[in-house]
Tab-separated table of N, CA, C and O in Angstrom:
chain	number	residue	atom	x	y	z
A	14	MET	N	-8.488	15.238	-15.959
A	14	MET	CA	-7.310	14.488	-15.542
A	14	MET	C	-7.348	14.275	-14.021
A	14	MET	O	-7.596	15.201	-13.265
A	15	LYS	N	-7.093	13.064	-13.599
A	15	LYS	CA	-7.091	12.735	-12.181
A	15	LYS	C	-5.754	13.127	-11.551
A	15	LYS	O	-4.707	13.039	-12.175
A	16	ILE	N	-5.820	13.541	-10.312
A	16	ILE	CA	-4.629	13.845	-9.539
A	16	ILE	C	-4.065	12.533	-9.020
A	16	ILE	O	-4.792	11.695	-8.495
A	17	LYS	N	-2.746	12.340	-9.163
A	17	LYS	CA	-2.117	11.109	-8.688
A	17	LYS	C	-1.772	11.252	-7.206
A	17	LYS	O	-1.167	12.228	-6.792
A	18	LEU	N	-2.208	10.279	-6.438
A	18	LEU	CA	-1.927	10.238	-5.007
A	18	LEU	C	-1.135	8.969	-4.724
A	18	LEU	O	-1.636	7.864	-4.931
A	19	SER	N	0.107	9.119	-4.287
A	19	SER	CA	0.953	7.972	-3.951
A	19	SER	C	1.101	7.886	-2.443
A	19	SER	O	1.463	8.863	-1.788
A	20	ILE	N	0.826	6.712	-1.909
A	20	ILE	CA	0.997	6.444	-0.484
A	20	ILE	C	2.189	5.501	-0.377
A	20	ILE	O	2.161	4.396	-0.903
A	21	ILE	N	3.242	5.950	0.285
A	21	ILE	CA	4.482	5.169	0.380
A	21	ILE	C	4.593	4.587	1.782
A	21	ILE	O	4.534	5.309	2.782
A	22	ILE	N	4.746	3.255	1.835
A	22	ILE	CA	4.863	2.563	3.119
A	22	ILE	C	6.213	1.841	3.151
A	22	ILE	O	6.395	0.828	2.478
A	23	PRO	N	7.181	2.347	3.931
A	23	PRO	CA	8.441	1.610	4.099
A	23	PRO	C	8.199	0.426	5.032
A	23	PRO	O	7.500	0.556	6.032
A	24	VAL	N	8.774	-0.732	4.696
A	24	VAL	CA	8.487	-1.959	5.437
A	24	VAL	C	9.784	-2.633	5.865
A	24	VAL	O	10.684	-2.850	5.058
A	25	TYR	N	9.868	-2.963	7.145
A	25	TYR	CA	10.965	-3.757	7.710
A	25	TYR	C	10.399	-4.489	8.917
A	25	TYR	O	9.949	-3.853	9.872
A	26	ASN	N	10.377	-5.810	8.863
A	26	ASN	CA	9.781	-6.634	9.925
A	26	ASN	C	8.369	-6.145	10.261
A	26	ASN	O	8.065	-5.827	11.406
A	27	ALA	N	7.519	-6.124	9.257
A	27	ALA	CA	6.200	-5.501	9.414
A	27	ALA	C	5.037	-6.468	9.265
A	27	ALA	O	3.965	-6.084	8.837
A	28	LYS	N	5.236	-7.733	9.611
A	28	LYS	CA	4.155	-8.715	9.468
A	28	LYS	C	2.930	-8.341	10.298
A	28	LYS	O	1.803	-8.640	9.920
A	29	ASP	N	3.117	-7.672	11.433
A	29	ASP	CA	1.986	-7.279	12.284
A	29	ASP	C	1.411	-5.918	11.898
A	29	ASP	O	0.207	-5.695	12.024
A	30	THR	N	2.257	-5.019	11.442
A	30	THR	CA	1.810	-3.642	11.217
A	30	THR	C	1.353	-3.349	9.789
A	30	THR	O	0.525	-2.452	9.592
A	31	LEU	N	1.849	-4.070	8.801
A	31	LEU	CA	1.473	-3.786	7.416
A	31	LEU	C	-0.019	-3.999	7.154
A	31	LEU	O	-0.659	-3.133	6.549
A	32	PRO	N	-0.627	-5.106	7.604
A	32	PRO	CA	-2.074	-5.250	7.385
A	32	PRO	C	-2.877	-4.111	8.026
A	32	PRO	O	-3.851	-3.632	7.445
A	33	ARG	N	-2.439	-3.650	9.195
A	33	ARG	CA	-3.130	-2.523	9.846
A	33	ARG	C	-3.011	-1.251	9.016
A	33	ARG	O	-3.963	-0.478	8.908
A	34	ALA	N	-1.842	-1.036	8.428
A	34	ALA	CA	-1.634	0.152	7.598
A	34	ALA	C	-2.520	0.108	6.352
A	34	ALA	O	-3.135	1.120	5.982
A	35	ILE	N	-2.609	-1.048	5.707
A	35	ILE	CA	-3.456	-1.190	4.515
A	35	ILE	C	-4.925	-1.015	4.884
A	35	ILE	O	-5.678	-0.350	4.170
A	36	ASN	N	-5.348	-1.591	5.999
A	36	ASN	CA	-6.732	-1.430	6.443
A	36	ASN	C	-7.041	0.035	6.761
A	36	ASN	O	-8.152	0.507	6.524
A	37	SER	N	-6.067	0.755	7.261
A	37	SER	CA	-6.250	2.179	7.521
A	37	SER	C	-6.490	2.944	6.218
A	37	SER	O	-7.334	3.839	6.163
A	38	ILE	N	-5.764	2.577	5.169
A	38	ILE	CA	-5.976	3.196	3.855
A	38	ILE	C	-7.380	2.873	3.358
A	38	ILE	O	-8.088	3.741	2.837
A	39	ASN	N	-7.797	1.624	3.514
A	39	ASN	CA	-9.141	1.220	3.094
A	39	ASN	C	-10.230	2.019	3.811
A	39	ASN	O	-11.302	2.258	3.251
A	40	ASN	N	-9.977	2.421	5.046
A	40	ASN	CA	-10.978	3.116	5.844
A	40	ASN	C	-11.048	4.617	5.557
A	40	ASN	O	-11.926	5.289	6.083
A	41	GLN	N	-10.137	5.130	4.750
A	41	GLN	CA	-10.153	6.557	4.416
A	41	GLN	C	-11.248	6.861	3.401
A	41	GLN	O	-11.624	6.019	2.598
A	42	ASN	N	-11.740	8.063	3.422
A	42	ASN	CA	-12.753	8.510	2.465
A	42	ASN	C	-12.070	9.165	1.265
A	42	ASN	O	-12.161	10.374	1.080
A	43	ILE	N	-11.362	8.350	0.481
A	43	ILE	CA	-10.667	8.844	-0.707
A	43	ILE	C	-11.640	8.814	-1.867
A	43	ILE	O	-12.256	7.784	-2.136
A	44	LYS	N	-11.781	9.916	-2.548
A	44	LYS	CA	-12.668	9.970	-3.707
A	44	LYS	C	-11.919	9.399	-4.911
A	44	LYS	O	-11.115	10.086	-5.538
A	45	ILE	N	-12.185	8.120	-5.199
A	45	ILE	CA	-11.486	7.411	-6.266
A	45	ILE	C	-11.710	8.087	-7.612
A	45	ILE	O	-10.855	8.052	-8.478
A	46	ASN	N	-12.851	8.724	-7.813
A	46	ASN	CA	-13.103	9.367	-9.092
A	46	ASN	C	-12.305	10.668	-9.253
A	46	ASN	O	-12.181	11.188	-10.351
A	47	THR	N	-11.753	11.210	-8.165
A	47	THR	CA	-10.945	12.428	-8.211
A	47	THR	C	-9.457	12.105	-8.272
A	47	THR	O	-8.695	12.805	-8.930
A	48	PHE	N	-9.047	11.051	-7.587
A	48	PHE	CA	-7.633	10.713	-7.477
A	48	PHE	C	-7.315	9.383	-8.150
A	48	PHE	O	-8.122	8.462	-8.133
A	49	LYS	N	-6.131	9.301	-8.706
A	49	LYS	CA	-5.563	8.031	-9.157
A	49	LYS	C	-4.633	7.604	-8.014
A	49	LYS	O	-3.588	8.208	-7.805
A	50	VAL	N	-5.063	6.592	-7.253
A	50	VAL	CA	-4.374	6.240	-6.013
A	50	VAL	C	-3.504	4.999	-6.215
A	50	VAL	O	-3.939	4.005	-6.784
A	51	GLU	N	-2.264	5.093	-5.708
A	51	GLU	CA	-1.371	3.935	-5.701
A	51	GLU	C	-0.726	3.837	-4.329
A	51	GLU	O	-0.489	4.843	-3.671
A	52	VAL	N	-0.503	2.601	-3.902
A	52	VAL	CA	0.197	2.333	-2.649
A	52	VAL	C	1.513	1.667	-3.010
A	52	VAL	O	1.530	0.611	-3.646
A	53	LEU	N	2.615	2.299	-2.630
A	53	LEU	CA	3.941	1.742	-2.871
A	53	LEU	C	4.463	1.171	-1.564
A	53	LEU	O	4.629	1.911	-0.584
A	54	ILE	N	4.689	-0.136	-1.547
A	54	ILE	CA	5.228	-0.800	-0.364
A	54	ILE	C	6.699	-1.066	-0.644
A	54	ILE	O	7.041	-1.836	-1.539
A	55	ILE	N	7.567	-0.387	0.098
A	55	ILE	CA	9.007	-0.506	-0.095
A	55	ILE	C	9.535	-1.495	0.948
A	55	ILE	O	9.612	-1.182	2.132
A	56	VAL	N	9.909	-2.680	0.499
A	56	VAL	CA	10.352	-3.761	1.392
A	56	VAL	C	11.869	-3.716	1.517
A	56	VAL	O	12.591	-3.807	0.530
A	57	ASP	N	12.342	-3.589	2.759
A	57	ASP	CA	13.772	-3.456	3.010
A	57	ASP	C	14.362	-4.627	3.790
A	57	ASP	O	15.489	-4.577	4.228
A	58	ASP	N	13.593	-5.694	3.978
A	58	ASP	CA	14.129	-6.821	4.745
A	58	ASP	C	14.142	-8.134	3.962
A	58	ASP	O	14.447	-9.182	4.513
A	59	GLY	N	13.794	-8.089	2.689
A	59	GLY	CA	13.850	-9.279	1.839
A	59	GLY	C	12.721	-10.272	2.034
A	59	GLY	O	12.697	-11.309	1.387
A	60	LYS	N	11.783	-9.977	2.921
A	60	LYS	CA	10.678	-10.901	3.181
A	60	LYS	C	9.562	-10.694	2.162
A	60	LYS	O	9.447	-9.644	1.542
A	61	ASN	N	8.717	-11.724	2.031
A	61	ASN	CA	7.584	-11.655	1.124
A	61	ASN	C	6.334	-11.290	1.915
A	61	ASN	O	5.878	-12.056	2.756
A	62	TYR	N	5.775	-10.132	1.648
A	62	TYR	CA	4.598	-9.648	2.367
A	62	TYR	C	3.317	-9.795	1.554
A	62	TYR	O	2.252	-9.436	2.020
A	63	LYS	N	3.421	-10.310	0.363
A	63	LYS	CA	2.271	-10.392	-0.541
A	63	LYS	C	1.090	-11.144	0.082
A	63	LYS	O	-0.063	-10.761	-0.085
A	64	ASP	N	1.367	-12.216	0.805
A	64	ASP	CA	0.308	-13.061	1.363
A	64	ASP	C	-0.433	-12.435	2.551
A	64	ASP	O	-1.526	-12.883	2.891
A	65	ILE	N	0.145	-11.418	3.178
A	65	ILE	CA	-0.515	-10.840	4.355
A	65	ILE	C	-1.211	-9.510	4.044
A	65	ILE	O	-1.810	-8.919	4.935
A	66	ILE	N	-1.126	-9.058	2.805
A	66	ILE	CA	-1.758	-7.789	2.443
A	66	ILE	C	-3.257	-8.016	2.278
A	66	ILE	O	-3.684	-8.820	1.459
A	67	PRO	N	-4.068	-7.299	3.052
A	67	PRO	CA	-5.520	-7.467	2.918
A	67	PRO	C	-6.019	-6.927	1.584
A	67	PRO	O	-5.326	-6.151	0.920
A	68	LYS	N	-7.213	-7.324	1.209
A	68	LYS	CA	-7.805	-6.854	-0.031
A	68	LYS	C	-7.959	-5.329	0.043
A	68	LYS	O	-8.398	-4.792	1.053
A	69	ILE	N	-7.574	-4.667	-1.041
A	69	ILE	CA	-7.616	-3.204	-1.079
A	69	ILE	C	-8.860	-2.740	-1.814
A	69	ILE	O	-9.411	-3.473	-2.636
A	70	LYS	N	-9.301	-1.544	-1.501
A	70	LYS	CA	-10.470	-0.943	-2.127
A	70	LYS	C	-10.313	-0.892	-3.645
A	70	LYS	O	-9.217	-0.652	-4.159
A	71	LYS	N	-11.405	-1.099	-4.361
A	71	LYS	CA	-11.383	-1.039	-5.818
A	71	LYS	C	-10.912	0.346	-6.264
A	71	LYS	O	-11.323	1.361	-5.714
A	72	GLY	N	-10.047	0.361	-7.264
A	72	GLY	CA	-9.533	1.616	-7.788
A	72	GLY	C	-8.190	2.029	-7.212
A	72	GLY	O	-7.592	2.990	-7.661
A	73	ILE	N	-7.723	1.292	-6.205
A	73	ILE	CA	-6.412	1.570	-5.608
A	73	ILE	C	-5.460	0.458	-6.029
A	73	ILE	O	-5.774	-0.715	-5.894
A	74	LYS	N	-4.306	0.845	-6.549
A	74	LYS	CA	-3.320	-0.147	-6.986
A	74	LYS	C	-2.190	-0.242	-5.979
A	74	LYS	O	-1.757	0.749	-5.411
A	75	ILE	N	-1.724	-1.489	-5.760
A	75	ILE	CA	-0.589	-1.731	-4.858
A	75	ILE	C	0.599	-2.187	-5.684
A	75	ILE	O	0.472	-3.053	-6.558
A	76	LYS	N	1.744	-1.614	-5.374
A	76	LYS	CA	2.991	-2.021	-6.019
A	76	LYS	C	4.001	-2.307	-4.918
A	76	LYS	O	4.204	-1.484	-4.022
A	77	ILE	N	4.625	-3.499	-4.967
A	77	ILE	CA	5.636	-3.881	-3.992
A	77	ILE	C	7.011	-3.712	-4.629
A	77	ILE	O	7.273	-4.264	-5.706
A	78	ILE	N	7.877	-2.963	-3.968
A	78	ILE	CA	9.230	-2.729	-4.459
A	78	ILE	C	10.205	-3.264	-3.418
A	78	ILE	O	10.169	-2.840	-2.262
A	79	LYS	N	11.060	-4.189	-3.838
A	79	LYS	CA	12.074	-4.747	-2.907
A	79	LYS	C	13.389	-4.037	-3.135
A	79	LYS	O	13.813	-3.840	-4.270
A	80	THR	N	14.036	-3.655	-2.033
A	80	THR	CA	15.338	-3.018	-2.109
A	80	THR	C	16.409	-4.018	-1.699
A	80	THR	O	16.114	-5.117	-1.250
A	81	ASN	N	17.639	-3.607	-1.810
A	81	ASN	CA	18.756	-4.482	-1.438
A	81	ASN	C	19.078	-4.423	0.047
A	81	ASN	O	19.985	-5.060	0.508
A	82	GLY	N	18.315	-3.632	0.780
A	82	GLY	CA	18.543	-3.533	2.215
A	82	GLY	C	19.668	-2.616	2.501
A	82	GLY	O	20.209	-2.331	3.411
Protein backbone atom coordinates (compact mmCIF):
# COMPACT_ATOMS: atom_id res chain seq x y z
CA MET A 1 0.00 0.00 0.00
CA LYS A 2 1.32 3.43 -0.95
CA ILE A 3 1.52 6.23 1.58
CA LYS A 4 -0.67 9.19 0.60
CA LEU A 5 1.16 12.51 0.44
CA SER A 6 -1.02 15.62 0.07
CA ILE A 7 0.57 18.96 -0.75
CA ILE A 8 -1.84 21.82 0.01
CA ILE A 9 -1.29 25.18 -1.67
CA PRO A 10 -3.59 28.04 -0.58
CA VAL A 11 -3.97 30.54 -3.43
CA TYR A 12 -4.96 34.22 -3.44
CA ASN A 13 -3.69 36.53 -6.20
CA ALA A 14 -1.05 33.96 -7.08
CA LYS A 15 -0.58 34.31 -10.85
CA ASP A 16 3.17 34.90 -10.33
CA THR A 17 3.83 32.53 -7.44
CA LEU A 18 1.71 29.45 -8.23
CA PRO A 19 3.77 28.31 -11.26
CA ARG A 20 6.93 28.64 -9.13
CA ALA A 21 5.35 26.53 -6.39
CA ILE A 22 4.34 23.78 -8.85
CA ASN A 23 7.81 23.82 -10.44
CA SER A 24 9.29 23.45 -6.96
CA ILE A 25 7.19 20.31 -6.44
CA ASN A 26 8.37 18.98 -9.81
CA ASN A 27 11.99 19.49 -8.74
CA GLN A 28 11.64 17.40 -5.57
CA ASN A 29 12.97 13.85 -5.45
CA ILE A 30 9.64 12.23 -4.55
CA LYS A 31 9.62 8.48 -4.98
CA ILE A 32 6.37 8.07 -6.92
CA ASN A 33 6.45 4.31 -6.42
CA THR A 34 6.43 4.81 -2.61
CA PHE A 35 3.92 7.65 -2.33
CA LYS A 36 0.53 8.41 -3.81
CA VAL A 37 1.00 12.15 -4.34
CA GLU A 38 -1.72 14.76 -4.77
CA VAL A 39 -1.52 18.53 -4.96
CA LEU A 40 -4.55 20.39 -3.63
CA ILE A 41 -4.78 23.98 -4.83
CA ILE A 42 -7.25 25.89 -2.66
CA VAL A 43 -8.37 28.99 -4.58
CA ASP A 44 -9.75 31.78 -2.40
CA ASP A 45 -10.05 34.65 -4.87
CA GLY A 46 -12.42 33.23 -7.50
CA LYS A 47 -9.84 33.40 -10.30
CA ASN A 48 -9.11 30.61 -12.76
CA TYR A 49 -5.54 29.35 -12.37
CA LYS A 50 -5.88 26.26 -14.55
CA ASP A 51 -4.17 27.87 -17.56
CA ILE A 52 -1.03 28.93 -15.67
CA ILE A 53 -0.30 25.62 -13.93
CA PRO A 54 2.81 24.06 -15.47
CA LYS A 55 2.86 20.41 -16.48
CA ILE A 56 3.28 18.23 -13.39
CA LYS A 57 5.43 15.13 -13.02
CA LYS A 58 3.81 11.85 -14.04
CA GLY A 59 2.14 10.14 -11.11
CA ILE A 60 1.20 13.36 -9.30
CA LYS A 61 -2.43 14.45 -9.41
CA ILE A 62 -3.62 18.05 -9.13
CA LYS A 63 -7.01 18.98 -7.74
CA ILE A 64 -8.29 22.57 -7.75
CA ILE A 65 -10.79 23.47 -5.03
CA LYS A 66 -12.56 26.86 -5.14
CA THR A 67 -13.86 28.35 -1.92
CA ASN A 68 -16.40 31.10 -1.38
CA GLY A 69 -13.71 33.47 -0.19
